[in-house]
Short mmCIF file of C-alpha atoms in Angstrom, two decimals:
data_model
loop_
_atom_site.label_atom_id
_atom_site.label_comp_id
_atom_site.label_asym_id
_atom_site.label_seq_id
_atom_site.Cartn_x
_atom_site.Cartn_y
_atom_site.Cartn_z
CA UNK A 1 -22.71 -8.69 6.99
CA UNK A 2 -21.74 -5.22 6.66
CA UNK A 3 -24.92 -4.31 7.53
CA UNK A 4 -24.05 -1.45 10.15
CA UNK A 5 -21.54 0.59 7.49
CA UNK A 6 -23.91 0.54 4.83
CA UNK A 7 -27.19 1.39 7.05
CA UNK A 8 -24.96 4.06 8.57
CA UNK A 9 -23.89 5.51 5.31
CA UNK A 10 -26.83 5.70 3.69
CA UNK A 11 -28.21 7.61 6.50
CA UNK A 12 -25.21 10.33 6.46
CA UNK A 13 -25.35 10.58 2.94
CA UNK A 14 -28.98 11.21 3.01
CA UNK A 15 -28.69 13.61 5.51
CA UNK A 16 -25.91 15.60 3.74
CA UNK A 17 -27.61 15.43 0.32
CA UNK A 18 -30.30 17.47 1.86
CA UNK A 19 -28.56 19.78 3.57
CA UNK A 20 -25.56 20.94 2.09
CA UNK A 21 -25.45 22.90 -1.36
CA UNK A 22 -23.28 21.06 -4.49
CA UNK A 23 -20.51 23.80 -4.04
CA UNK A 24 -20.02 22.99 -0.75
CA UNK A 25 -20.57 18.98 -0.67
CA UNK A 26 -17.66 19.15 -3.78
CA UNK A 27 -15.15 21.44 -1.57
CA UNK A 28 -15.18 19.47 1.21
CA UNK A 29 -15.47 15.93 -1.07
CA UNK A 30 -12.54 16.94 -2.85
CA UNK A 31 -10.35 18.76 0.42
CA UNK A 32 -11.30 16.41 3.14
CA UNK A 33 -12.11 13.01 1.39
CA UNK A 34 -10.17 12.62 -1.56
CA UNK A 35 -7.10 13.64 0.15
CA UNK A 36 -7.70 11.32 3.38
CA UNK A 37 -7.61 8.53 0.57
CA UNK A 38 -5.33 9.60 -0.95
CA UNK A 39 -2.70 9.73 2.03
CA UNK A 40 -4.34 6.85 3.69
CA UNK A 41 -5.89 4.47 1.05
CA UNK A 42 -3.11 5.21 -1.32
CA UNK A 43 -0.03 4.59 1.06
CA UNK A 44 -1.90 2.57 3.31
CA UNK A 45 -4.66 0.38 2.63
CA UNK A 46 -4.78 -0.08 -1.04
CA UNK A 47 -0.82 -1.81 -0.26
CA UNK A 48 -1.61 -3.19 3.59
CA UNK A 49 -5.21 -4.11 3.01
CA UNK A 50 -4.08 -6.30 -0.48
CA UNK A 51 -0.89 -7.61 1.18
CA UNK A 52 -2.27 -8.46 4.43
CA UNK A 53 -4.90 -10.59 2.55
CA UNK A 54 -2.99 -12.13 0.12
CA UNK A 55 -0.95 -13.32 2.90
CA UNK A 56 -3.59 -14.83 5.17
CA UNK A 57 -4.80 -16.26 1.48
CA UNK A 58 -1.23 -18.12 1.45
CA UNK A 59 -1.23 -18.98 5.20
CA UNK A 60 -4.25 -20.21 4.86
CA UNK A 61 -4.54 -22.53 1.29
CA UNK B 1 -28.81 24.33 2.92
CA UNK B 2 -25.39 24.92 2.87
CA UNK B 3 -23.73 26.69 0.43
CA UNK B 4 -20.69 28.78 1.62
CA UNK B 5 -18.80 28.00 3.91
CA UNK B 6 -17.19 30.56 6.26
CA UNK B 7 -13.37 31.31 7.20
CA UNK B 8 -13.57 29.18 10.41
CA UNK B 9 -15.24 26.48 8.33
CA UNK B 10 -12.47 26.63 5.97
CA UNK B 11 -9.55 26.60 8.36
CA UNK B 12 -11.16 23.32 9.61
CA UNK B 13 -10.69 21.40 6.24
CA UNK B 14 -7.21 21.11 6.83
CA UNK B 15 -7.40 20.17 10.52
CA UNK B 16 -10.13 17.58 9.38
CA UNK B 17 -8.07 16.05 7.19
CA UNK B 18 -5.08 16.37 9.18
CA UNK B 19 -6.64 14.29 11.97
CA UNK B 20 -8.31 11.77 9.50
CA UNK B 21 -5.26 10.92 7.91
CA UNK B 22 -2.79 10.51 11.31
CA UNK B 23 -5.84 7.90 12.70
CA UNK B 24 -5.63 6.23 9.46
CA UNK B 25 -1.66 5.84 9.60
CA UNK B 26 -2.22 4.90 12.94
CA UNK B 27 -0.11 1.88 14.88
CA UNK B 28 -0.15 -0.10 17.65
CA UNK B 29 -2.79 -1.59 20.25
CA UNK B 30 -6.01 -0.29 20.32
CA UNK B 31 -7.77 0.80 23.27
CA UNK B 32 -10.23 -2.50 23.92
CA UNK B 33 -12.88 -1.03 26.06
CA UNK B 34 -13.51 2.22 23.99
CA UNK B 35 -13.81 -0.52 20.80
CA UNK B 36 -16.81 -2.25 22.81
CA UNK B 37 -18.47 1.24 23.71
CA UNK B 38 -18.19 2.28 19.85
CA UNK B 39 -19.47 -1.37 18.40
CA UNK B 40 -22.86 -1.12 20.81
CA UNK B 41 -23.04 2.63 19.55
CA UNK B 42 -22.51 1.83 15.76
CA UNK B 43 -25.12 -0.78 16.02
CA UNK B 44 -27.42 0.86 18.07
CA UNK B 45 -27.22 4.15 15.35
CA UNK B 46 -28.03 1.68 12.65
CA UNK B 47 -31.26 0.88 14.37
CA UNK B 48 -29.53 -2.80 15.02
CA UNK B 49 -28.96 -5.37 18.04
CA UNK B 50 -26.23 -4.90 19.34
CA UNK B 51 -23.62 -8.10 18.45
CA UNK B 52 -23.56 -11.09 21.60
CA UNK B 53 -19.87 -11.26 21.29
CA UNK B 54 -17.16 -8.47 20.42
CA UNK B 55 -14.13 -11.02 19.42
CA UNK B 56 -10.58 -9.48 19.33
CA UNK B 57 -8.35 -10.80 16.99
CA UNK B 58 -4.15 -10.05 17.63
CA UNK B 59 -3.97 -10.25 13.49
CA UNK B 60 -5.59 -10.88 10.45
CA UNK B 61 -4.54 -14.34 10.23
CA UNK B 62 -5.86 -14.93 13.84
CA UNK B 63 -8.85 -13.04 12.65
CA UNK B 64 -9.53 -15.84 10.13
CA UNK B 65 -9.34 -18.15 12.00
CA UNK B 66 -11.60 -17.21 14.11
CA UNK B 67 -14.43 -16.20 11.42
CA UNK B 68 -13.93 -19.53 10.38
CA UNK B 69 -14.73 -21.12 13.51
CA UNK B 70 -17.52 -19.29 14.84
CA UNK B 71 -19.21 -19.42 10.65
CA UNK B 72 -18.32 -23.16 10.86
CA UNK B 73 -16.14 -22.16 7.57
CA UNK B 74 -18.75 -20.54 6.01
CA UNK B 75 -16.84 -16.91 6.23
CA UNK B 76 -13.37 -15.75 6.19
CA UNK B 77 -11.31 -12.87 6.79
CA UNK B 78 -10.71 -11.99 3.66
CA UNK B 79 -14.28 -12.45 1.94
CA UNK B 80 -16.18 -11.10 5.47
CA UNK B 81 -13.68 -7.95 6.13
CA UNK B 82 -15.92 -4.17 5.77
CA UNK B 83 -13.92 -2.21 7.99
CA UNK B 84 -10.88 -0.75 9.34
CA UNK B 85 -9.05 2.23 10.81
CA UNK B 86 -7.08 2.84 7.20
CA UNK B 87 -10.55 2.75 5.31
CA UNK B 88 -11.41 6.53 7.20
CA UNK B 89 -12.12 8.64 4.03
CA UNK B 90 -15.78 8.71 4.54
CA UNK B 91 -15.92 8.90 8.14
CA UNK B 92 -13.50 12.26 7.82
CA UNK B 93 -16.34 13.63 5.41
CA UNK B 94 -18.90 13.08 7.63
CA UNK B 95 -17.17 13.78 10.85
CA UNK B 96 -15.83 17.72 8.89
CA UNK B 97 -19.79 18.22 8.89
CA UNK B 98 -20.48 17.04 12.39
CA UNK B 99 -17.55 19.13 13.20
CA UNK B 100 -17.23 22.07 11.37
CA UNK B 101 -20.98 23.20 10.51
CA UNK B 102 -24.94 23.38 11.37
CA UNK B 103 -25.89 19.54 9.44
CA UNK B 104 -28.02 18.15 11.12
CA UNK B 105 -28.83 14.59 12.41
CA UNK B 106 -25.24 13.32 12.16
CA UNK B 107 -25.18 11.54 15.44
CA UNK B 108 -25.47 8.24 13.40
CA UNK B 109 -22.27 8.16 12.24
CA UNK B 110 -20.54 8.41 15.78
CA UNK B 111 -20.21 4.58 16.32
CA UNK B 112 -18.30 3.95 13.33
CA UNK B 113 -16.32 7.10 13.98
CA UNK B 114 -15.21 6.05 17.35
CA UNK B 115 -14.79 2.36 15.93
CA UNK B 116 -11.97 3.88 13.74
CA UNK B 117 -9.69 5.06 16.42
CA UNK B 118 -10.20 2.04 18.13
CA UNK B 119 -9.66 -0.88 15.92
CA UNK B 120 -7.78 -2.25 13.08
CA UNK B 121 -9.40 -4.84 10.59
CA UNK B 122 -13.12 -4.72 11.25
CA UNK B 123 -15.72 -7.61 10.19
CA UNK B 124 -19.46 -7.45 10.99
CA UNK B 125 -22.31 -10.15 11.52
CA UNK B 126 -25.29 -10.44 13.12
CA UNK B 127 -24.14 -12.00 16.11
CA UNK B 128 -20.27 -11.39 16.62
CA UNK B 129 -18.17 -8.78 15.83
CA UNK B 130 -14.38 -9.40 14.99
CA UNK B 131 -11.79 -6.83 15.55
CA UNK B 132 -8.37 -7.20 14.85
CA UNK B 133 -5.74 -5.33 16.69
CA UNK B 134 -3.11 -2.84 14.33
CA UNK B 135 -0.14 -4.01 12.77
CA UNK B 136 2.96 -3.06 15.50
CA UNK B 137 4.41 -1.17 12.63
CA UNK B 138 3.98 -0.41 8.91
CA UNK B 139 7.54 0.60 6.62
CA UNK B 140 7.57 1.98 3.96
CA UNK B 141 10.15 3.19 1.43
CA UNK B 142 11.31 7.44 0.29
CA UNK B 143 8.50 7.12 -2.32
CA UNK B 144 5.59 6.05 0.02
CA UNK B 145 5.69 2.05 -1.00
CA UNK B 146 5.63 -0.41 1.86
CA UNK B 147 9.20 -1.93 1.85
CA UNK B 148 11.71 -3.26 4.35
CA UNK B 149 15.21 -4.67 3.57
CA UNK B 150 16.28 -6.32 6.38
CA UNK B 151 12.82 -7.83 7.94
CA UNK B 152 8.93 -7.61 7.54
CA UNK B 153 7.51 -3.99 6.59
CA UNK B 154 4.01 -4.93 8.14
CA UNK B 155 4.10 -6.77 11.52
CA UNK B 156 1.66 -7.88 13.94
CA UNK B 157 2.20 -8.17 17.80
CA UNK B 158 1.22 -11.74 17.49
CA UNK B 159 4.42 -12.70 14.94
CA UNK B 160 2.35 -12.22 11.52
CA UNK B 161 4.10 -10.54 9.15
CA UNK B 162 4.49 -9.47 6.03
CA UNK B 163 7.62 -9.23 4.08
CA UNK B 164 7.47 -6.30 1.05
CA UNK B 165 10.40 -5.07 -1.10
CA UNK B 166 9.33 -1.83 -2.45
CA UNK B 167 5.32 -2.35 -3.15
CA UNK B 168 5.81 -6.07 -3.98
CA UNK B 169 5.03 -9.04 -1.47
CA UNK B 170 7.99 -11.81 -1.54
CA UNK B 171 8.86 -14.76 0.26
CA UNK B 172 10.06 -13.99 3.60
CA UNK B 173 13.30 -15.64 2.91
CA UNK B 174 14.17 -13.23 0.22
CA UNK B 175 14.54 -10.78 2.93
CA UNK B 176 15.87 -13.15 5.95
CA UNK B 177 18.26 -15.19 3.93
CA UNK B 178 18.67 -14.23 -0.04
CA UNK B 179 17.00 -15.16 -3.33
CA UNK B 180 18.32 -18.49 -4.83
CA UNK B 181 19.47 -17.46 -8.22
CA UNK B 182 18.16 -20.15 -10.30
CA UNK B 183 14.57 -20.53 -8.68
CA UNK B 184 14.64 -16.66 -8.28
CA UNK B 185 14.65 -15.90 -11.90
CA UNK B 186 13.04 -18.92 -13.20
CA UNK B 187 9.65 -17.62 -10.83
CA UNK B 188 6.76 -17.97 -13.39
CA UNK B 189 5.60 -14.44 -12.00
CA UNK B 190 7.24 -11.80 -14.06
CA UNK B 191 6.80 -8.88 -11.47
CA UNK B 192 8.62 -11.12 -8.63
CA UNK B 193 11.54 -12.08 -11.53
CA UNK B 194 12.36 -8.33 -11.58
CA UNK B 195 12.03 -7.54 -7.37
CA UNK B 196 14.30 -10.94 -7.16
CA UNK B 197 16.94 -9.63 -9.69
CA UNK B 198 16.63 -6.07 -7.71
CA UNK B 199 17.71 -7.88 -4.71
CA UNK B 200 20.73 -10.02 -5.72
CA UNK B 201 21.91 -7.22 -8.14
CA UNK B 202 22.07 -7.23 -11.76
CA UNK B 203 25.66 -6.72 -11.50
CA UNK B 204 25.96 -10.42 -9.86
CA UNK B 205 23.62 -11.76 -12.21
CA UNK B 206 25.76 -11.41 -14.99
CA UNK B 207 28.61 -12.59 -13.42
CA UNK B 208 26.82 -15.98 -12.89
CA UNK B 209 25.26 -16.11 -16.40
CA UNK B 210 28.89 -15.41 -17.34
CA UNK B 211 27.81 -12.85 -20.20
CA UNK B 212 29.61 -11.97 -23.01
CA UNK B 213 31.59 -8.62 -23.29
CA UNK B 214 30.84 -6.76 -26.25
CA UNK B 215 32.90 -3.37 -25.58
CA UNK B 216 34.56 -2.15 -23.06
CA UNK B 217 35.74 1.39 -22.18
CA UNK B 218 38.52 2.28 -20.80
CA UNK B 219 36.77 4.99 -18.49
CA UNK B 220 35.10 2.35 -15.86
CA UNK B 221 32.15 5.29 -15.23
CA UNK B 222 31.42 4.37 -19.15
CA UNK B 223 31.64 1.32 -18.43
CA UNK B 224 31.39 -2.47 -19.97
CA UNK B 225 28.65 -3.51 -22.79
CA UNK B 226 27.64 -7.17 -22.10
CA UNK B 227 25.21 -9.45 -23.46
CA UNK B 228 24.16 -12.23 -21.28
CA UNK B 229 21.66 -15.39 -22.35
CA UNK B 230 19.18 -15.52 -19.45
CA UNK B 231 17.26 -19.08 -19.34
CA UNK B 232 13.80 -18.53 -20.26
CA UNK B 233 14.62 -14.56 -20.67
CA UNK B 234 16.32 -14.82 -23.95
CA UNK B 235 19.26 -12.82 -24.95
CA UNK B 236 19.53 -9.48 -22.78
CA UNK B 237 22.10 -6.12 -22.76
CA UNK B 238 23.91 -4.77 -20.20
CA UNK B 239 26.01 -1.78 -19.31
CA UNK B 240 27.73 -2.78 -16.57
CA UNK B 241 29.38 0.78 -14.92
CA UNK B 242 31.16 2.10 -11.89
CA UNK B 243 29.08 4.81 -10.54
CA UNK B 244 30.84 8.68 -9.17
CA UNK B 245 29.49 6.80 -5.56
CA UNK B 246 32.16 4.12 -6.28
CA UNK B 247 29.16 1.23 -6.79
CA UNK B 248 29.20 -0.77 -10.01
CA UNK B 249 25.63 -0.74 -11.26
CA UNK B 250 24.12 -3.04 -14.28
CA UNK B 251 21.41 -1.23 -16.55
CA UNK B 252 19.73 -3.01 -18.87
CA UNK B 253 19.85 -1.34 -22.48
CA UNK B 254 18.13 -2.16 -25.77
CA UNK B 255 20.46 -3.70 -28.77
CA UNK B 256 19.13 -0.78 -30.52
CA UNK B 257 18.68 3.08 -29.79
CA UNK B 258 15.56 5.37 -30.72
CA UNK B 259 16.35 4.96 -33.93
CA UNK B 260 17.05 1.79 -34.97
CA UNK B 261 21.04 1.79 -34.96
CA UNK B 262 22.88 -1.01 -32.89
CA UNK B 263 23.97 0.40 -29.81
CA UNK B 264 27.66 -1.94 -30.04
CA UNK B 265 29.66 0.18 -27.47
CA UNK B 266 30.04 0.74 -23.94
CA UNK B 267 30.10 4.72 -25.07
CA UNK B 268 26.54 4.65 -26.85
CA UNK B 269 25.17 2.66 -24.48
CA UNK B 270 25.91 4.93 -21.77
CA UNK B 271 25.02 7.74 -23.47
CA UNK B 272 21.56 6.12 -24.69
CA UNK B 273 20.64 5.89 -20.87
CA UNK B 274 20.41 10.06 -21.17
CA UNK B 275 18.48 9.55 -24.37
CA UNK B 276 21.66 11.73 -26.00
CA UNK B 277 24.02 10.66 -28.41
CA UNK B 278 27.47 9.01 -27.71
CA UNK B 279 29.27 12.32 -29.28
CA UNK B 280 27.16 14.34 -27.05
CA UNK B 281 28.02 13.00 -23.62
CA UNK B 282 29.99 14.58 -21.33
CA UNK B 283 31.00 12.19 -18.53
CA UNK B 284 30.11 14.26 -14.98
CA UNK B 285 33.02 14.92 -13.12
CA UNK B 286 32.08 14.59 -9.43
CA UNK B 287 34.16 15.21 -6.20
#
């Protein structure tokens, strides 16, 4: 289970690690990343993901 | 190694995340066929066999049930789920490098990346893949909160929903129907007490608990100081006032300001609410 997304990450982040420079990795961590969760996670999934379970969890007792 | 990046470089931060963060938000169906292209690719870059069976699911609740019948209830939706559109943080970091710059050897990520404009609810096994279809629509509130008032604020195409007032998950017939009073405020979960009193109004609340008037002001936008004796609550203040909209409003007030003295009128009680003192306020005169 789950196998795919963590094979797959492991691979990017290996292959970012070596290539991009700590400035760089932390610009784009911070300006691309953070603020994708942000908008997304933080409106989105952290509400949808945790409401949509809990109420297949109910549906489903 | 990268370690600057240039002005084109930087210009496409902010149409990285742009794009990131509208496929995350995204709605609706997703497109079926490009979801089977980017499962075989996703597998295939993670040096895996590609699943037998791509199973689309029209919700999470359909989802389940089908994780539960193909695992013979070993697995569920909710302890199998890894993936979705809305979970696209990473996948924007990788894809701004893919995009935007010279790193190399990024192909591997392309699967997933496709995967995340084309699906909703993602779980993986060895065998099947189950993809669930986006909600129809998601509401949400001024403040960013998911939060309808007159019906579900998540819904699927296939009738699940989810009714949400402001953040917090409540029975659907809050929304449809109303609260019952009694049951409403006797609910042994202290965050759903509070939504439930939100919805039928403090102001009405009162009037059923038949509280006690302590003072009353003659200027209805200072309003009425009322105690009230809420089962299980205890013994609760109120200032119940008109508001310059022309709405009577109920705000719950301690029995004692900042420091220490009894608030005992409507006029102190009012003017506690701007953390001022009563000879201090100035009643707002609006037109």
């Amino acid at each position: 289970m789950n196998e795919v997304r963590n094979r797959v990450w492991s691979q990017v982040w290996g292959q970012v690690s070596d290539q991009v420079g700590d400035q760089v990795w932390d610009q784009v961590w911070d300006q691309v990343r953070n603020q994708v969760v942000d908008q997304v996670w933080g409106q989105v999934s952290d509400q949808v993901r945790n409401q949509v379970m809990d109420q297949v969890r109910e549906q489903t007792k | 190694m990268l370690n600057n990046l240039n002005d084109e470089q930087i210009k496409g931060i902010e149409v990285c995340r742009d794009k990131w963060i509208k496929i995350g938000l995204q709605t609706g169906p997703i497109n079926r066929d490009a979801a089977i292209v980017a499962v075989n690719k996703a597998y295939k870059c993670a040096g895996l066999e590609p699943p037998k069976e791509v199973v689309f699911c029209s919700s999470p609740l359909d989802m389940d049930k089908k994780i539960r019948e193909v695992s013979k209830d070993q697995h569920s939706f909710v302890s199998s789920n890894g993936f979705a559109n809305c979970w696209t943080g990473w996948v924007a970091f990788a894809d701004y490098f893919h995009t935007y710059t010279d790193v190399k050897n990024l192909e591997v990520f392309e699967g997933l990346r496709d995967l995340s404009c084309n699906c909703g609810f993602v779980s993986f096994f060895d065998t099947h893949i189950f993809i669930s279809e986006r909600p129809e629509y998601i509401k949400m509130d001024d403040t960013g909160r998911t939060h309808c008032e007159n019906g579900p604020a998540i819904r699927y195409a296939d009738g699940f929903e989810v009714y949400i007032w402001h953040g917090v998950r409540v029975p659907k017939s809050w929304i449809t129907d109303w609260p019952d009073l009694d049951q409403a405020l006797h609910n042994s979960n202290l965050e759903l007490r509070r939504v439930a009193a939100e919805i039928i109004g403090w102001a009405k609340i009162l009037d059923h608990y038949q509280a006690d008037v302590i003072d009353e002001d003659a200027d209805p936008q200072i309003g009425t100081l009322l105690r009230v004796n809420i089962p299980e609550v205890g013994e609760e203040y109120f200032l119940k006032v008109l508001c310059g909209t022309g709405r009577t409003f109920a705000i719950p007030v301690p029995e004692q300001d900042d420091e220490g003295k009894r608030i005992d009128t409507a006029l102190a009680a009012n003017a506690w609410t701007y953390g001022i003192k009563p000879w201090e306020y100035k009643p707002e005169v609006r037109t």
